């Protein structure tokens, strides 16, 4: 992947410096506070240095102290904004109450729109913007593995083994997604569609990297995972129905069909085995588990509203009729 297009003064300065091969980032640090897409894209690129990096940036930059300083400033701002939106649920047990809580907090849904009304161009756009995550699916959670006790670690690696194809590269979820993109005639290279993604996609991905890369946020990482898995199976079924309605290729249908089955299992594993084991060992992390879970649902709601508004589509409310209809 190449460094993407800049979206403001910080990314102009940062990307120019990264491409130049210099390790003097003081002019970048001097840009001063920025927000919105400029801040989110800068943070996304700094995180990407820890994943697969960029063809036009030296691998040495992953641990450059000035870049880490910039990353920390952007992360603090992101974490503060995410925490300001969160209200801790009082008196709820993660293992007992998680699925009811998710049902009450589930928001706007792009899968509903795909199922019922989206046209082909809208669905292809959705597949492109989702690719920023799905082409590195499960990677942000992999950082958490060495930070857990034995029971949570065993349960998380069971889930991850499934995400990574159970030993078969052809079953790896991010590879299934890449094959689906190709079958639709879309560019399937890692990061290929970054320049067109909205702020909300950058923030969704940044939140996962933030939680994954900080040991102190391991509770939030696993709460996010649990909410992600608990809101995947039924929307994936709606995606299958919408993709079939539009006659899209079998390969992309297969990616979502795989998640109807897999995530019905993963949601149980994530809530009961992974978060349950974590909280048995470290009960003081319960609030962070809820924070991560809330952040997952909140960011997905914001993403869905942005896309539905962009398409001029109705925002169907979350709730019982939608759930009953799919069930
Ligand atoms: Fe998956
Ligand atoms: Fe899953």
Tab-separated table of C-alpha atoms and ligand atoms in Angstrom:
chain	number	residue	atom	x	y	z
A	1	UNK	CA	0.000	0.000	0.000
A	2	UNK	CA	1.090	3.570	-0.707
A	3	UNK	CA	0.545	6.487	1.672
A	4	UNK	CA	-3.004	7.815	1.008
A	5	UNK	CA	-4.066	11.314	-0.037
A	6	UNK	CA	-3.811	13.968	2.681
A	7	UNK	CA	-7.024	15.454	4.114
A	8	UNK	CA	-5.713	18.578	5.877
A	9	UNK	CA	-2.656	20.360	7.263
A	10	UNK	CA	-1.510	17.598	9.606
A	11	UNK	CA	-1.698	14.811	7.032
A	12	UNK	CA	-0.069	17.101	4.417
A	13	UNK	CA	2.904	17.628	6.714
A	14	UNK	CA	3.039	14.079	8.058
A	15	UNK	CA	2.735	12.280	4.723
A	16	UNK	CA	5.276	14.611	3.105
A	17	UNK	CA	7.764	13.886	5.883
A	18	UNK	CA	7.126	10.119	5.793
A	19	UNK	CA	7.627	9.965	2.035
A	20	UNK	CA	10.798	12.075	2.174
A	21	UNK	CA	12.548	9.426	4.287
A	22	UNK	CA	13.628	12.045	6.851
A	23	UNK	CA	13.316	11.193	10.536
A	24	UNK	CA	12.821	14.820	11.565
A	25	UNK	CA	9.167	15.161	12.465
A	26	UNK	CA	9.395	18.397	14.495
A	27	UNK	CA	7.654	20.404	11.736
A	28	UNK	CA	4.816	17.841	11.865
A	29	UNK	CA	4.548	18.087	15.657
A	30	UNK	CA	4.369	21.883	15.267
A	31	UNK	CA	1.217	21.739	13.092
A	32	UNK	CA	-0.901	22.034	16.221
A	33	UNK	CA	-4.271	20.557	17.117
A	34	UNK	CA	-6.425	19.299	14.263
A	35	UNK	CA	-9.676	17.385	14.248
A	36	UNK	CA	-12.045	15.478	11.995
A	37	UNK	CA	-10.766	13.555	8.994
A	38	UNK	CA	-7.296	15.109	9.160
A	39	UNK	CA	-6.698	13.840	12.719
A	40	UNK	CA	-8.368	10.476	12.094
A	41	UNK	CA	-6.418	9.776	8.915
A	42	UNK	CA	-3.110	10.759	10.558
A	43	UNK	CA	-3.822	8.332	13.398
A	44	UNK	CA	-4.920	5.590	11.002
A	45	UNK	CA	-1.630	5.915	9.080
A	46	UNK	CA	0.439	5.896	12.290
A	47	UNK	CA	-1.361	2.725	13.403
A	48	UNK	CA	-0.827	1.125	10.008
A	49	UNK	CA	2.935	1.278	10.625
A	50	UNK	CA	2.274	-1.504	13.196
A	51	UNK	CA	0.283	-3.675	10.780
A	52	UNK	CA	1.607	-4.024	7.239
A	53	UNK	CA	3.049	-0.555	6.681
A	54	UNK	CA	3.471	1.335	3.404
A	55	UNK	CA	5.631	0.636	0.376
A	56	UNK	CA	6.800	4.265	0.382
A	57	UNK	CA	7.670	4.513	4.116
A	58	UNK	CA	10.678	2.956	5.858
A	59	UNK	CA	9.840	0.123	8.286
A	60	UNK	CA	12.095	1.901	10.810
A	61	UNK	CA	9.357	4.504	11.320
A	62	UNK	CA	7.212	2.050	13.317
A	63	UNK	CA	9.019	2.937	16.551
A	64	UNK	CA	10.147	6.503	15.812
A	65	UNK	CA	9.823	8.435	19.112
A	66	UNK	CA	8.501	11.621	17.505
A	67	UNK	CA	5.830	9.702	15.614
A	68	UNK	CA	4.872	7.875	18.809
A	69	UNK	CA	4.528	11.261	20.501
A	70	UNK	CA	2.173	12.425	17.773
A	71	UNK	CA	0.265	9.121	17.978
A	72	UNK	CA	-0.214	9.508	21.733
A	73	UNK	CA	-1.618	13.039	21.338
A	74	UNK	CA	-4.107	11.855	18.693
A	75	UNK	CA	-5.021	8.783	20.744
A	76	UNK	CA	-5.721	10.823	23.874
A	77	UNK	CA	-8.092	13.007	21.945
A	78	UNK	CA	-9.861	9.984	20.396
A	79	UNK	CA	-10.178	8.118	23.688
A	80	UNK	CA	-11.524	11.196	25.455
A	81	UNK	CA	-14.172	11.725	22.782
A	82	UNK	CA	-15.191	8.069	22.893
A	83	UNK	CA	-15.425	8.076	26.700
A	84	UNK	CA	-17.519	11.269	26.711
A	85	UNK	CA	-20.236	9.446	24.741
A	86	UNK	CA	-20.336	6.454	27.090
A	87	UNK	CA	-22.543	6.048	30.154
A	88	UNK	CA	-21.681	3.064	32.301
A	89	UNK	CA	-24.625	0.646	32.739
A	90	UNK	CA	-25.220	0.234	36.445
A	91	UNK	CA	-25.832	-3.134	38.035
A	92	UNK	CA	-25.585	-5.236	34.868
A	93	UNK	CA	-23.563	-8.433	34.513
A	94	UNK	CA	-21.641	-8.828	31.250
A	95	UNK	CA	-22.233	-12.585	31.077
A	96	UNK	CA	-25.931	-12.443	32.089
A	97	UNK	CA	-27.147	-9.208	30.541
A	98	UNK	CA	-24.980	-8.556	27.494
A	99	UNK	CA	-27.374	-9.696	24.745
A	100	UNK	CA	-30.358	-7.797	26.190
A	101	UNK	CA	-28.205	-4.688	26.523
A	102	UNK	CA	-27.049	-5.013	22.908
A	103	UNK	CA	-30.670	-5.386	21.736
A	104	UNK	CA	-31.535	-2.124	23.507
A	105	UNK	CA	-28.548	-0.227	22.123
A	106	UNK	CA	-28.505	-1.473	18.532
A	107	UNK	CA	-28.745	1.499	16.153
A	108	UNK	CA	-29.211	2.332	12.480
A	109	UNK	CA	-28.413	-0.506	10.074
A	110	UNK	CA	-26.915	-0.481	6.599
A	111	UNK	CA	-27.722	-4.208	6.316
A	112	UNK	CA	-31.463	-3.391	6.505
A	113	UNK	CA	-31.091	-1.035	3.597
A	114	UNK	CA	-29.074	-3.569	1.592
A	115	UNK	CA	-31.657	-6.250	2.274
A	116	UNK	CA	-34.646	-4.184	1.168
A	117	UNK	CA	-33.798	-1.261	-1.028
A	118	UNK	CA	-30.140	-0.563	-1.876
A	119	UNK	CA	-29.127	-0.444	-5.523
A	120	UNK	CA	-26.042	-2.097	-6.954
A	121	UNK	CA	-23.859	1.053	-6.846
A	122	UNK	CA	-24.674	1.634	-3.178
A	123	UNK	CA	-23.792	-1.946	-2.287
A	124	UNK	CA	-20.504	-1.784	-4.205
A	125	UNK	CA	-19.672	1.458	-2.382
A	126	UNK	CA	-20.465	-0.221	0.933
A	127	UNK	CA	-18.212	-3.167	0.058
A	128	UNK	CA	-15.377	-0.755	-0.762
A	129	UNK	CA	-15.599	1.305	2.429
A	130	UNK	CA	-16.022	-1.821	4.585
A	131	UNK	CA	-12.849	-3.239	3.001
A	132	UNK	CA	-10.672	-1.046	5.220
A	133	UNK	CA	-11.595	-3.323	8.093
A	134	UNK	CA	-12.530	-6.582	6.376
A	135	UNK	CA	-9.157	-6.861	4.593
A	136	UNK	CA	-7.486	-6.899	8.019
A	137	UNK	CA	-10.378	-8.569	9.792
A	138	UNK	CA	-9.499	-9.768	13.322
A	139	UNK	CA	-5.958	-8.353	13.210
A	140	UNK	CA	-6.586	-5.570	15.804
A	141	UNK	CA	-7.751	-8.168	18.351
A	142	UNK	CA	-4.658	-10.317	17.792
A	143	UNK	CA	-2.600	-7.747	19.755
A	144	UNK	CA	-4.594	-8.626	22.885
A	145	UNK	CA	-3.649	-12.330	23.042
A	146	UNK	CA	-0.387	-12.065	25.077
A	147	UNK	CA	-2.093	-9.770	27.597
A	148	UNK	CA	-4.604	-12.319	28.913
A	149	UNK	CA	-4.747	-15.045	31.523
A	150	UNK	CA	-4.975	-18.682	30.457
A	151	UNK	CA	-8.765	-19.130	30.163
A	152	UNK	CA	-9.442	-15.899	28.285
A	153	UNK	CA	-6.389	-16.525	26.091
A	154	UNK	CA	-7.502	-20.067	25.179
A	155	UNK	CA	-11.031	-18.858	24.343
A	156	UNK	CA	-9.832	-15.873	22.293
A	157	UNK	CA	-7.428	-17.984	20.244
A	158	UNK	CA	-10.252	-20.464	19.568
A	159	UNK	CA	-12.291	-17.607	18.081
A	160	UNK	CA	-9.315	-16.144	16.225
A	161	UNK	CA	-8.395	-19.557	14.782
A	162	UNK	CA	-11.815	-19.604	13.158
A	163	UNK	CA	-11.434	-16.014	11.848
A	164	UNK	CA	-8.058	-17.017	10.401
A	165	UNK	CA	-9.470	-20.019	8.531
A	166	UNK	CA	-8.837	-22.965	10.892
A	167	UNK	CA	-5.468	-23.563	9.262
A	168	UNK	CA	-6.781	-23.197	5.682
A	169	UNK	CA	-5.693	-19.934	4.010
A	170	UNK	CA	-8.657	-20.167	1.633
A	171	UNK	CA	-11.044	-19.942	4.607
A	172	UNK	CA	-9.365	-16.910	6.207
A	173	UNK	CA	-12.120	-14.329	6.576
A	174	UNK	CA	-10.163	-11.414	5.168
A	175	UNK	CA	-9.160	-13.583	2.223
A	176	UNK	CA	-12.821	-14.558	1.634
A	177	UNK	CA	-13.628	-10.849	1.552
A	178	UNK	CA	-10.830	-10.120	-0.931
A	179	UNK	CA	-12.134	-12.868	-3.219
A	180	UNK	CA	-15.613	-11.390	-2.907
A	181	UNK	CA	-14.349	-7.930	-3.924
A	182	UNK	CA	-12.511	-9.365	-6.922
A	183	UNK	CA	-15.583	-11.273	-8.052
A	184	UNK	CA	-17.514	-7.962	-7.962
A	185	UNK	CA	-14.858	-6.357	-10.172
A	186	UNK	CA	-13.513	-4.241	-7.303
A	187	UNK	CA	-9.884	-3.632	-6.367
A	188	UNK	CA	-9.049	-6.106	-3.587
A	189	UNK	CA	-5.581	-4.897	-2.578
A	190	UNK	CA	-5.099	-4.104	1.112
A	191	UNK	CA	-6.042	-0.462	1.787
A	192	UNK	CA	-7.027	0.163	-1.852
A	193	UNK	CA	-10.148	2.186	-1.022
A	194	UNK	CA	-8.811	4.300	1.805
A	195	UNK	CA	-9.108	7.593	-0.067
A	196	UNK	CA	-12.897	7.314	-0.326
A	197	UNK	CA	-13.801	6.239	3.220
A	198	UNK	CA	-15.696	8.653	5.475
A	199	UNK	CA	-14.499	9.821	8.886
A	200	UNK	CA	-16.637	7.205	10.649
A	201	UNK	CA	-14.762	4.320	9.010
A	202	UNK	CA	-11.413	5.773	10.070
A	203	UNK	CA	-12.689	6.167	13.629
A	204	UNK	CA	-14.078	2.623	13.743
A	205	UNK	CA	-10.709	1.253	12.715
A	206	UNK	CA	-8.759	3.606	14.969
A	207	UNK	CA	-10.854	2.599	17.993
A	208	UNK	CA	-10.036	-1.079	17.380
A	209	UNK	CA	-6.317	-0.337	17.068
A	210	UNK	CA	-6.400	1.888	20.160
A	211	UNK	CA	-7.996	-0.885	22.221
A	212	UNK	CA	-5.777	-3.586	20.751
A	213	UNK	CA	-2.454	-1.808	21.109
A	214	UNK	CA	-2.804	-0.657	24.734
A	215	UNK	CA	-2.602	-3.333	27.399
A	216	UNK	CA	-4.534	-1.120	29.821
A	217	UNK	CA	-7.479	-1.185	27.364
A	218	UNK	CA	-7.669	-5.016	27.028
A	219	UNK	CA	-11.137	-4.963	28.650
A	220	UNK	CA	-12.372	-2.471	26.056
A	221	UNK	CA	-10.852	-4.554	23.236
A	222	UNK	CA	-12.743	-7.663	24.346
A	223	UNK	CA	-15.978	-5.751	25.002
A	224	UNK	CA	-15.719	-4.326	21.486
A	225	UNK	CA	-15.154	-7.824	20.110
A	226	UNK	CA	-18.188	-9.156	21.987
A	227	UNK	CA	-20.462	-6.386	20.654
A	228	UNK	CA	-19.076	-6.808	17.156
A	229	UNK	CA	-19.780	-10.552	17.141
A	230	UNK	CA	-23.188	-10.099	18.805
A	231	UNK	CA	-24.322	-7.736	16.024
A	232	UNK	CA	-22.974	-9.695	13.070
A	233	UNK	CA	-24.997	-12.846	12.470
A	234	UNK	CA	-28.428	-11.323	11.720
A	235	UNK	CA	-27.091	-8.349	9.714
A	236	UNK	CA	-24.980	-10.839	7.727
A	237	UNK	CA	-28.182	-12.732	6.908
A	238	UNK	CA	-29.750	-9.477	5.697
A	239	UNK	CA	-26.629	-8.808	3.593
A	240	UNK	CA	-26.940	-12.272	2.009
A	241	UNK	CA	-30.565	-11.568	1.109
A	242	UNK	CA	-29.716	-8.140	-0.337
A	243	UNK	CA	-26.719	-9.374	-2.318
A	244	UNK	CA	-28.804	-12.223	-3.761
A	245	UNK	CA	-31.649	-9.809	-4.572
A	246	UNK	CA	-29.178	-7.770	-6.650
A	247	UNK	CA	-27.588	-10.813	-8.287
A	248	UNK	CA	-24.108	-10.112	-6.918
A	249	UNK	CA	-21.459	-12.851	-7.244
A	250	UNK	CA	-21.486	-16.008	-5.135
A	251	UNK	CA	-18.048	-15.212	-3.655
A	252	UNK	CA	-19.259	-12.094	-1.829
A	253	UNK	CA	-22.479	-13.832	-0.779
A	254	UNK	CA	-20.308	-16.590	0.666
A	255	UNK	CA	-18.364	-14.148	2.846
A	256	UNK	CA	-21.575	-12.971	4.522
A	257	UNK	CA	-23.136	-16.459	4.615
A	258	UNK	CA	-20.033	-17.651	6.486
A	259	UNK	CA	-20.691	-14.946	9.120
A	260	UNK	CA	-24.338	-15.934	9.626
A	261	UNK	CA	-23.152	-19.292	10.930
A	262	UNK	CA	-19.776	-18.414	12.426
A	263	UNK	CA	-20.831	-15.344	14.384
A	264	UNK	CA	-23.814	-17.087	15.954
A	265	UNK	CA	-21.128	-19.225	17.621
A	266	UNK	CA	-18.598	-16.399	18.062
A	267	UNK	CA	-21.021	-14.187	19.977
A	268	UNK	CA	-21.461	-16.868	22.629
A	269	UNK	CA	-17.734	-17.512	22.759
A	270	UNK	CA	-16.902	-13.797	22.994
A	271	UNK	CA	-19.403	-12.942	25.728
A	272	UNK	CA	-19.431	-16.056	27.900
A	273	UNK	CA	-16.005	-17.636	27.436
A	274	UNK	CA	-13.737	-14.679	26.598
A	275	UNK	CA	-15.255	-11.750	28.531
A	276	UNK	CA	-16.494	-14.150	31.233
A	277	UNK	CA	-12.991	-15.527	31.828
A	278	UNK	CA	-11.420	-12.070	31.698
A	279	UNK	CA	-13.829	-10.736	34.319
A	280	UNK	CA	-13.486	-13.790	36.576
A	281	UNK	CA	-9.780	-12.996	36.754
A	282	UNK	CA	-9.984	-9.198	36.576
A	283	UNK	CA	-13.468	-8.075	37.690
A	284	UNK	CA	-12.316	-4.450	37.869
A	285	UNK	CA	-12.248	-4.415	34.042
A	286	UNK	CA	-16.053	-4.738	33.738
A	287	UNK	CA	-16.569	-1.043	33.074
A	288	UNK	CA	-13.985	-1.097	30.286
A	289	UNK	CA	-15.707	-4.124	28.728
A	290	UNK	CA	-18.948	-2.091	28.590
A	291	UNK	CA	-17.040	0.926	27.272
A	292	UNK	CA	-15.601	-1.136	24.404
A	293	UNK	CA	-18.981	-2.696	23.657
A	294	UNK	CA	-20.743	0.683	23.660
A	295	UNK	CA	-18.074	2.182	21.412
A	296	UNK	CA	-18.554	-0.607	18.863
A	297	UNK	CA	-22.327	-0.054	18.664
A	298	UNK	CA	-22.057	3.732	18.769
A	299	UNK	CA	-19.484	3.947	15.972
A	300	UNK	CA	-21.474	1.512	13.815
A	301	UNK	CA	-24.627	3.606	14.376
A	302	UNK	CA	-22.751	6.764	13.325
A	303	UNK	CA	-21.331	4.972	10.268
A	304	UNK	CA	-24.775	3.700	9.265
A	305	UNK	CA	-26.375	7.149	9.625
A	306	UNK	CA	-23.663	8.715	7.479
A	307	UNK	CA	-24.065	6.137	4.706
A	308	UNK	CA	-27.888	6.169	4.784
A	309	UNK	CA	-27.930	9.980	4.647
A	310	UNK	CA	-25.402	9.936	1.818
A	311	UNK	CA	-27.680	7.573	-0.143
A	312	UNK	CA	-30.833	9.496	0.786
A	313	UNK	CA	-32.188	6.293	2.367
A	314	UNK	CA	-34.627	5.906	5.244
A	315	UNK	CA	-33.099	5.241	8.608
A	316	UNK	CA	-35.139	2.371	9.915
A	317	UNK	CA	-35.047	2.432	13.664
A	318	UNK	CA	-33.490	-0.346	15.626
A	319	UNK	CA	-35.969	-2.594	17.281
A	320	UNK	CA	-38.218	-5.499	17.486
A	321	UNK	CA	-39.918	-5.485	14.079
A	322	UNK	CA	-36.594	-5.632	12.310
A	323	UNK	CA	-35.395	-8.461	14.485
A	324	UNK	CA	-38.640	-10.439	14.203
A	325	UNK	CA	-38.751	-10.079	10.468
A	326	UNK	CA	-35.293	-11.552	10.027
A	327	UNK	CA	-35.807	-14.290	12.571
B	1	LIG	FE1	-15.043	-12.906	10.488
B	2	LIG	FE1	-16.626	-13.620	14.011
